[in-house]
CSV table of C-alpha atoms in Angstrom, one decimal:
chain,number,residue,atom,x,y,z
A,1197,MET,CA,0.0,0.0,0.0
A,1198,LYS,CA,1.3,3.5,-0.9
A,1199,PHE,CA,1.1,6.3,1.6
A,1200,THR,CA,1.8,9.9,0.4
A,1201,LEU,CA,2.2,12.9,2.7
A,1202,TYR,CA,2.3,16.6,2.2
A,1203,THR,CA,3.5,18.7,5.0
A,1204,GLU,CA,3.4,22.5,5.2
A,1205,GLU,CA,6.1,22.7,7.9
A,1206,ALA,CA,9.3,21.7,6.4
A,1207,ASP,CA,12.4,20.9,8.4
A,1208,GLU,CA,15.3,18.4,8.4
A,1209,ARG,CA,13.7,15.9,10.8
A,1210,PRO,CA,12.9,12.6,9.0
A,1211,ILE,CA,9.2,11.4,8.9
A,1212,TYR,CA,8.0,8.0,10.0
A,1213,ILE,CA,4.7,6.2,9.8
A,1214,THR,CA,3.7,4.2,12.9
A,1215,GLY,CA,0.6,2.2,13.7
A,1216,ASN,CA,-1.0,-1.1,14.5
A,1217,PHE,CA,1.5,-2.8,12.1
A,1218,ASN,CA,4.6,-2.0,14.1
A,1219,ALA,CA,3.4,-1.9,17.7
A,1220,TRP,CA,3.2,1.9,17.5
A,1221,ASN,CA,6.9,2.4,17.4
A,1222,PRO,CA,7.3,6.1,16.5
A,1223,LYS,CA,10.9,5.8,15.2
A,1224,ASP,CA,11.0,2.5,13.2
A,1225,SER,CA,13.6,2.7,10.5
A,1226,ARG,CA,11.7,0.2,8.4
A,1227,PHE,CA,8.9,2.8,8.1
A,1228,GLN,CA,10.7,6.0,7.4
A,1229,LEU,CA,9.2,7.9,4.5
A,1230,LEU,CA,11.2,8.8,1.4
A,1231,GLN,CA,11.5,12.5,0.6
A,1232,ILE,CA,10.5,13.8,-2.8
A,1233,ASP,CA,11.0,17.5,-2.0
A,1234,PRO,CA,10.9,19.6,1.2
A,1235,ASN,CA,7.1,19.2,1.4
A,1236,ASN,CA,6.3,15.8,-0.1
A,1237,TYR,CA,7.0,12.3,1.1
A,1238,TYR,CA,5.9,8.7,0.4
A,1239,ILE,CA,6.3,5.1,1.5
A,1240,ASP,CA,5.3,1.8,0.0
A,1241,ILE,CA,4.5,-0.8,2.6
A,1242,PRO,CA,4.1,-4.5,1.6
A,1243,ASN,CA,0.7,-5.8,2.3
A,1244,ASP,CA,2.1,-8.6,4.4
A,1245,PHE,CA,2.9,-6.1,7.1
A,1246,LEU,CA,-0.6,-4.6,7.2
A,1247,ASN,CA,-3.8,-5.5,8.9
A,1248,GLU,CA,-7.1,-5.3,7.0
A,1249,ILE,CA,-7.9,-2.1,8.9
A,1250,ILE,CA,-4.8,0.0,9.2
A,1251,GLU,CA,-4.6,2.5,12.1
A,1252,PHE,CA,-1.7,4.9,12.1
A,1253,LYS,CA,-0.1,8.3,12.6
A,1254,PHE,CA,2.9,10.2,11.3
A,1255,THR,CA,5.8,11.3,13.5
A,1256,LYS,CA,9.1,13.0,13.2
A,1257,GLY,CA,10.8,10.4,15.2
A,1258,GLY,CA,8.9,10.3,18.5
A,1259,TRP,CA,5.7,11.0,20.3
A,1260,GLU,CA,7.2,14.3,21.4
A,1261,ASN,CA,7.4,15.1,17.6
A,1262,VAL,CA,4.1,13.8,16.4
A,1263,GLU,CA,1.7,15.4,13.9
A,1264,LEU,CA,-0.8,18.1,14.9
A,1265,ASP,CA,-3.6,20.0,13.1
A,1266,ARG,CA,-3.4,23.6,12.1
A,1267,TYR,CA,-4.4,24.8,15.6
A,1268,GLY,CA,-1.8,22.7,17.4
A,1269,ASN,CA,-4.3,20.2,18.5
A,1270,ILE,CA,-3.9,16.4,18.7
A,1271,THR,CA,-5.0,14.6,15.6
A,1272,PRO,CA,-7.0,11.4,16.0
A,1273,ASN,CA,-5.5,8.1,14.7
A,1274,LYS,CA,-6.2,7.7,11.0
A,1275,LYS,CA,-7.9,4.5,9.8
A,1276,VAL,CA,-7.9,3.1,6.3
A,1277,LEU,CA,-8.8,-0.3,4.7
A,1278,LYS,CA,-5.9,-2.2,3.2
A,1279,SER,CA,-8.1,-2.8,0.1
A,1280,GLU,CA,-7.9,0.9,-0.8
A,1281,ASN,CA,-4.2,0.4,-1.8
A,1282,GLU,CA,-3.4,4.1,-1.5
A,1283,PHE,CA,-3.7,6.9,1.1
A,1284,SER,CA,-2.9,10.6,0.9
A,1285,HIS,CA,-2.6,12.9,3.9
A,1286,THR,CA,-1.6,16.4,4.8
A,1287,VAL,CA,0.1,17.4,8.1
A,1288,GLU,CA,-0.1,21.1,8.9
A,1289,LYS,CA,2.0,21.2,12.1
A,1290,TRP,CA,4.3,19.0,14.1
A,1291,ARG,CA,5.1,18.9,17.8
A,1292,PHE,CA,8.7,19.7,18.8
A,1293,ASN,CA,9.8,18.3,22.2
A,1294,TRP,CA,6.1,18.0,23.2
A,1295,GLY,CA,5.4,21.6,22.3
A,1296,PRO,CA,3.4,23.8,21.7
A,1297,PHE,CA,1.9,23.9,25.2
A,1298,LYS,CA,-1.6,25.1,26.0
A,1299,LYS,CA,-1.9,27.5,29.0
A,1300,GLU,CA,-5.4,26.3,29.9
A,1301,PHE,CA,-4.0,22.9,30.8
A,1302,PHE,CA,-1.0,24.1,32.8
A,1303,PRO,CA,-0.9,22.8,36.4
A,1304,ILE,CA,-1.7,25.1,39.4
A,1305,VAL,CA,1.7,25.7,41.0
A,1306,GLU,CA,1.6,26.4,44.7
A,1307,ILE,CA,4.3,26.9,47.3
A,1308,ILE,CA,3.5,24.7,50.2
A,1309,SER,CA,6.1,26.5,52.3
A,1310,GLU,CA,9.1,28.7,51.7
A,1311,GLU,CA,10.6,27.1,54.8
A,1312,PHE,CA,9.1,23.7,55.5
A,1313,TYR,CA,10.7,22.4,58.7
A,1314,ILE,CA,12.6,19.1,58.5
A,1315,PRO,CA,12.7,17.8,62.1
A,1316,GLN,CA,14.9,14.9,61.2
A,1317,LEU,CA,17.6,17.3,59.9
A,1318,GLU,CA,16.7,20.4,61.9
A,1319,ARG,CA,16.7,22.6,58.8
A,1320,HIS,CA,14.1,24.1,56.5
A,1321,ARG,CA,13.3,23.6,52.8
A,1322,LYS,CA,11.1,25.1,50.1
A,1323,VAL,CA,8.5,22.7,48.9
A,1324,TRP,CA,6.1,23.0,45.9
A,1325,ALA,CA,2.9,21.4,44.8
A,1326,LEU,CA,1.9,21.2,41.2
A,1327,LEU,CA,-1.9,20.4,41.1
A,1328,PRO,CA,-3.9,19.4,38.1
A,1329,TYR,CA,-5.3,22.4,36.2
A,1330,ASP,CA,-8.9,21.6,37.2
A,1331,TYR,CA,-8.0,20.7,40.9
A,1332,TYR,CA,-10.2,23.5,42.4
A,1333,VAL,CA,-13.2,22.9,40.2
A,1334,SER,CA,-13.3,19.1,40.7
A,1335,ASP,CA,-13.9,16.8,43.7
A,1336,LYS,CA,-11.5,14.1,42.6
A,1337,ASN,CA,-8.7,12.6,44.7
A,1338,TYR,CA,-5.3,12.3,43.0
A,1339,PRO,CA,-2.2,10.0,43.1
A,1340,VAL,CA,1.0,11.8,44.2
A,1341,LEU,CA,4.5,11.7,42.9
A,1342,TYR,CA,7.3,13.1,45.1
A,1343,LEU,CA,10.3,14.5,43.1
A,1344,GLN,CA,13.7,15.7,44.2
A,1345,ASP,CA,15.7,18.7,43.0
A,1346,ALA,CA,12.7,21.1,42.5
A,1347,GLN,CA,15.0,23.8,41.4
A,1348,ASN,CA,15.6,21.9,38.2
A,1349,LEU,CA,12.1,20.7,37.5
A,1350,PHE,CA,10.1,23.7,36.3
A,1351,ASN,CA,11.4,27.1,37.3
A,1352,GLU,CA,13.0,29.2,34.7
A,1353,GLY,CA,16.5,30.4,35.4
A,1354,SER,CA,18.0,27.1,36.6
A,1355,PRO,CA,21.7,27.1,35.7
A,1356,TYR,CA,21.3,23.7,34.1
A,1357,GLY,CA,17.9,24.2,32.5
A,1358,ASN,CA,14.9,22.3,33.8
A,1359,TRP,CA,12.6,19.4,33.1
A,1360,GLU,CA,9.7,21.7,32.2
A,1361,ILE,CA,7.3,19.5,34.1
A,1362,ASP,CA,4.7,22.2,34.2
A,1363,LYS,CA,4.6,22.2,30.4
A,1364,LYS,CA,4.8,18.4,30.2
A,1365,LEU,CA,1.9,18.1,32.7
A,1366,SER,CA,-0.2,20.3,30.4
A,1367,ILE,CA,0.5,18.0,27.5
A,1368,LEU,CA,-0.5,15.0,29.7
A,1369,ALA,CA,-3.7,16.8,30.8
A,1370,GLU,CA,-4.5,17.6,27.2
A,1371,TYR,CA,-4.3,13.8,26.5
A,1372,GLY,CA,-6.5,13.1,29.5
A,1373,ARG,CA,-3.6,11.9,31.6
A,1374,GLY,CA,-2.9,14.8,33.9
A,1375,ASP,CA,-4.6,13.7,37.1
A,1376,VAL,CA,-1.4,13.5,39.2
A,1377,ILE,CA,-0.2,15.8,42.0
A,1378,ILE,CA,3.5,16.5,41.9
A,1379,ILE,CA,5.2,17.4,45.2
A,1380,ALA,CA,8.6,19.0,44.4
A,1381,ILE,CA,11.2,19.3,47.1
A,1382,GLU,CA,14.1,21.7,46.6
A,1383,HIS,CA,17.5,20.3,47.2
A,1384,GLY,CA,19.6,21.7,50.0
A,1385,SER,CA,22.3,23.4,47.9
A,1386,GLU,CA,25.6,22.6,49.8
A,1387,GLU,CA,23.7,20.0,51.8
A,1388,ARG,CA,22.4,18.2,48.6
A,1389,ILE,CA,25.1,15.5,48.3
A,1390,LYS,CA,24.9,14.5,52.0
A,1391,GLU,CA,21.1,14.4,52.0
A,1392,TYR,CA,20.9,12.3,48.8
A,1393,ILE,CA,23.6,9.8,49.9
A,1394,PHE,CA,22.1,7.1,52.1
A,1395,ASP,CA,25.0,5.8,54.1
A,1396,ASN,CA,28.4,6.1,52.4
A,1397,ASP,CA,30.8,8.4,54.2
A,1398,ASN,CA,33.4,7.7,51.5
A,1399,VAL,CA,31.3,9.8,49.2
A,1400,ALA,CA,29.7,12.2,51.6
A,1401,ASN,CA,31.2,12.6,55.1
A,1402,GLY,CA,28.2,12.5,57.5
A,1403,SER,CA,25.7,11.2,54.9
A,1404,GLU,CA,22.1,12.1,55.8
A,1405,GLY,CA,20.0,10.1,53.4
A,1406,LYS,CA,18.4,8.0,56.1
A,1407,LYS,CA,17.0,11.1,57.8
A,1408,TYR,CA,16.0,12.7,54.5
A,1409,ILE,CA,14.0,9.6,53.5
A,1410,ARG,CA,12.2,9.7,56.8
A,1411,PHE,CA,11.4,13.4,56.3
A,1412,ILE,CA,9.5,12.7,53.0
A,1413,THR,CA,7.8,9.6,54.3
A,1414,ASP,CA,7.1,10.4,57.9
A,1415,THR,CA,6.7,14.2,57.8
A,1416,LEU,CA,6.0,15.6,54.3
A,1417,LYS,CA,3.6,12.9,53.0
A,1418,PRO,CA,1.3,13.0,56.1
A,1419,PHE,CA,1.2,16.8,55.7
A,1420,VAL,CA,0.3,16.6,51.9
A,1421,ASP,CA,-2.3,13.9,52.6
A,1422,GLU,CA,-3.9,16.2,55.2
A,1423,HIS,CA,-4.0,19.4,53.1
A,1424,TYR,CA,-4.7,18.1,49.6
A,1425,ARG,CA,-7.2,15.6,48.1
A,1426,THR,CA,-4.8,12.7,47.6
A,1427,LYS,CA,-5.1,9.0,47.2
A,1428,LYS,CA,-3.1,8.0,50.2
A,1429,ASP,CA,-2.5,4.3,49.5
A,1430,ARG,CA,0.8,2.9,48.2
A,1431,ASP,CA,-0.7,2.0,44.8
A,1432,ASN,CA,-1.1,5.8,44.2
A,1433,THR,CA,2.1,7.0,45.6
A,1434,GLY,CA,5.5,7.4,43.8
A,1435,ILE,CA,8.9,8.9,44.3
A,1436,GLY,CA,11.6,9.8,41.9
A,1437,GLY,CA,14.4,12.0,40.6
A,1438,SER,CA,17.5,12.2,38.5
A,1439,SER,CA,21.2,11.5,39.3
A,1440,LEU,CA,21.7,11.5,43.1
A,1441,GLY,CA,18.0,12.4,43.4
A,1442,ALA,CA,17.2,9.1,41.6
A,1443,LEU,CA,19.6,7.2,43.9
A,1444,ILE,CA,17.9,8.4,47.1
A,1445,SER,CA,14.5,7.6,45.5
A,1446,ILE,CA,15.6,4.0,45.0
A,1447,TYR,CA,16.4,3.8,48.7
A,1448,SER,CA,13.1,5.3,49.6
A,1449,GLY,CA,11.2,2.7,47.6
A,1450,PHE,CA,13.1,-0.2,48.9
A,1451,LEU,CA,13.0,0.8,52.6
A,1452,TYR,CA,9.3,1.9,52.5
A,1453,PRO,CA,7.6,-0.4,50.0
A,1454,GLU,CA,4.4,-0.1,52.0
A,1455,VAL,CA,4.4,3.6,51.1
A,1456,TYR,CA,5.7,3.8,47.5
A,1457,SER,CA,4.7,1.6,44.6
A,1458,LYS,CA,6.1,3.6,41.8
A,1459,LEU,CA,9.8,4.7,41.2
A,1460,LEU,CA,10.8,7.2,38.6
A,1461,ILE,CA,14.5,6.7,38.2
A,1462,PHE,CA,16.4,8.8,35.7
A,1463,SER,CA,20.2,8.5,35.2
A,1464,PRO,CA,20.7,7.2,38.7
A,1465,SER,CA,24.1,7.7,40.4
A,1466,LEU,CA,24.7,4.0,40.8
A,1467,TRP,CA,28.5,4.5,41.0
A,1468,VAL,CA,27.8,5.3,44.7
A,1469,GLU,CA,26.6,1.7,45.1
A,1470,PRO,CA,28.7,-0.2,42.5
A,1471,ASP,CA,27.8,-3.5,44.2
A,1472,ASN,CA,24.1,-2.7,44.4
A,1473,ASN,CA,24.0,-3.3,48.2
A,1474,PHE,CA,20.7,-1.6,48.7
A,1475,PRO,CA,18.9,-2.4,52.0
A,1476,MET,CA,15.5,-3.9,51.5
A,1477,MET,CA,12.6,-4.6,53.7
A,1478,SER,CA,11.4,-8.2,53.6
A,1479,PHE,CA,7.7,-8.9,53.7
A,1480,ARG,CA,5.8,-12.2,53.7
A,1481,VAL,CA,3.7,-11.0,50.8
A,1482,PRO,CA,5.9,-9.2,48.2
A,1483,PHE,CA,4.7,-5.7,47.2
A,1484,LYS,CA,4.4,-5.0,43.5
A,1485,THR,CA,6.7,-2.1,42.6
A,1486,LYS,CA,6.9,-0.4,39.2
A,1487,ILE,CA,10.2,1.0,38.3
A,1488,TYR,CA,10.8,3.3,35.3
A,1489,LEU,CA,14.5,3.3,34.5
A,1490,TYR,CA,16.0,5.7,32.0
A,1491,GLY,CA,19.6,6.4,31.0
A,1492,GLY,CA,21.5,7.9,28.0
A,1493,GLU,CA,24.3,6.3,26.1
A,1494,GLN,CA,26.1,9.7,26.0
A,1495,GLU,CA,26.3,9.9,29.8
A,1496,GLY,CA,29.5,8.0,30.1
A,1497,SER,CA,30.5,4.5,29.2
A,1498,LYS,CA,29.3,3.0,32.5
A,1499,MET,CA,25.8,4.6,32.9
A,1500,VAL,CA,23.9,2.2,30.7
A,1501,LYS,CA,25.8,-0.9,31.9
A,1502,ARG,CA,25.2,0.0,35.5
A,1503,ILE,CA,21.5,0.4,34.8
A,1504,GLN,CA,21.4,-3.0,33.2
A,1505,VAL,CA,23.4,-4.6,36.0
A,1506,PHE,CA,21.1,-3.0,38.5
A,1507,GLU,CA,18.0,-4.3,36.8
A,1508,ASN,CA,19.5,-7.9,36.7
A,1509,TYR,CA,20.3,-7.5,40.4
A,1510,LEU,CA,16.7,-6.7,41.2
A,1511,LYS,CA,15.5,-9.7,39.2
A,1512,LYS,CA,17.6,-11.8,41.5
A,1513,TRP,CA,15.9,-10.3,44.5
A,1514,GLU,CA,12.5,-10.9,42.9
A,1515,LYS,CA,13.3,-14.6,42.6
A,1516,LYS,CA,13.8,-14.6,46.4
A,1517,ASN,CA,10.2,-13.3,46.7
A,1518,LEU,CA,11.3,-10.1,48.4
A,1519,PHE,CA,9.6,-8.0,45.8
A,1520,ASP,CA,7.4,-8.2,42.7
A,1521,PHE,CA,9.0,-5.8,40.3
A,1522,GLU,CA,7.7,-4.5,37.0
A,1523,PHE,CA,10.3,-2.7,34.9
A,1524,LYS,CA,10.3,-0.3,32.0
A,1525,THR,CA,13.8,0.5,30.9
A,1526,ASN,CA,14.4,3.1,28.2
A,1527,ILE,CA,17.9,3.8,26.9
A,1528,ASN,CA,18.3,6.8,24.7
A,1529,PRO,CA,21.3,6.5,22.3
A,1530,GLU,CA,21.5,10.3,22.0
A,1531,GLY,CA,20.9,11.1,25.7
A,1532,SER,CA,23.4,13.0,27.8
A,1533,HIS,CA,23.3,13.7,31.6
A,1534,SER,CA,21.1,16.7,31.3
A,1535,GLU,CA,17.7,18.2,32.1
A,1536,PHE,CA,16.8,18.3,28.4
A,1537,TYR,CA,16.7,14.5,28.0
A,1538,TRP,CA,15.0,14.0,31.4
A,1539,SER,CA,12.4,16.5,30.2
A,1540,GLN,CA,11.7,14.5,27.1
A,1541,GLU,CA,11.4,11.3,29.2
A,1542,PHE,CA,9.1,12.7,31.9
A,1543,PRO,CA,5.7,12.3,30.1
A,1544,ARG,CA,6.6,8.7,29.1
A,1545,ALA,CA,7.4,7.8,32.6
A,1546,ILE,CA,4.2,9.4,34.1
A,1547,GLU,CA,2.1,7.6,31.5
A,1548,TRP,CA,3.7,4.2,32.2
A,1549,LEU,CA,3.8,4.6,36.0
A,1550,PHE,CA,0.3,6.0,36.6
A,1551,TYR,CA,-1.8,5.0,33.6
A,1552,ASN,CA,-1.4,1.2,33.5
A,1553,ASN,CA,1.3,1.3,30.8
A,1554,THR,CA,-1.1,0.2,28.1
A,1555,GLU,CA,-0.9,3.1,25.7
A,1556,ASN,CA,1.3,6.0,24.8
A,1557,PRO,CA,-0.5,9.3,25.5
A,1558,VAL,CA,-0.5,10.1,21.8
A,1559,GLU,CA,-2.8,7.1,21.2
A,1560,VAL,CA,-5.4,8.2,23.7
A,1561,THR,CA,-8.6,10.1,22.9
A,1562,PRO,CA,-7.8,13.8,23.3
A,1563,HIS,CA,-9.3,15.6,26.3
A,1564,GLN,CA,-12.4,17.3,25.1
A,1565,ASP,CA,-13.1,19.9,27.9
A,1566,THR,CA,-13.1,23.5,26.8
A,1567,ILE,CA,-12.0,26.3,29.0
A,1568,GLU,CA,-13.9,29.5,28.9
A,1569,ASN,CA,-11.9,32.7,29.5
């Protein structure tokens, strides 16, 4: 079957077709379109690959770069019968790193406290809440994700850039997948390394990770559950971060599996624990824990290998019936140790951790609510 495509927005990104014939892989080299000129493309797909009813979309190499209509809205999946033999389509706009972002879906950003007291460490910390855009006009209760390093998550002006989670949450909300509260805890600047190292004085003299974990679990979470409409149970509670923030989140999940069922682990600093000697609680009935692991091949030669060794190590624990793990590991060949790549990965992780990992957001029926000004 022949597919032809005209696109008004021309750039150098290659175009792919993805659908129910390739498990919705948005960057499948077998299905890259051939370019005729800056605006016209085509691909001939052998019928043996195709279902009788073909469902598909066009992308520029990922769901963060998928096709849009002229207004920047999500396009529904296209459907065509294989018997038609040919299909022509026009794409008027494309996403670029998940943008453009619609203000009406942006989360409500609140400062819980400029100086939230940490009794375990006898110091104070700024803590934020990012609430779903419709939080104050709904009566829903929401799952919660606790994230480290708030300075690098959404505020402009971070020296290293930021994850843009406010923008990414607006994209998820547009796809009907934004019903999550994010609690963002700022790191302690000069105290950051000590607070994110669990118990390794070779790396951080006087490491304070044990106390920091207790702060989030024993002090901050009860406060959040009291003041916001949260789903308090472990099935609706997650924790995560990047680099050292990912490392301390691993410890949190393993020491408090009765509290956290979802771990968002980006580029973890596993060099601190090269032997993977993480303490774990043992329960008669293993808790099911979902772990989203991400790393980039450009982060150094050992990052990806350490992630793979760590995953294999957890599988050994699983065989001992200590835990029931469910993994999603994504390795980006182009990824470096930076907020830009963690930003790209964030929507994928949220979708997999909190929305039953059945579909990518782009395959979901768009959110239909309209916001009146």
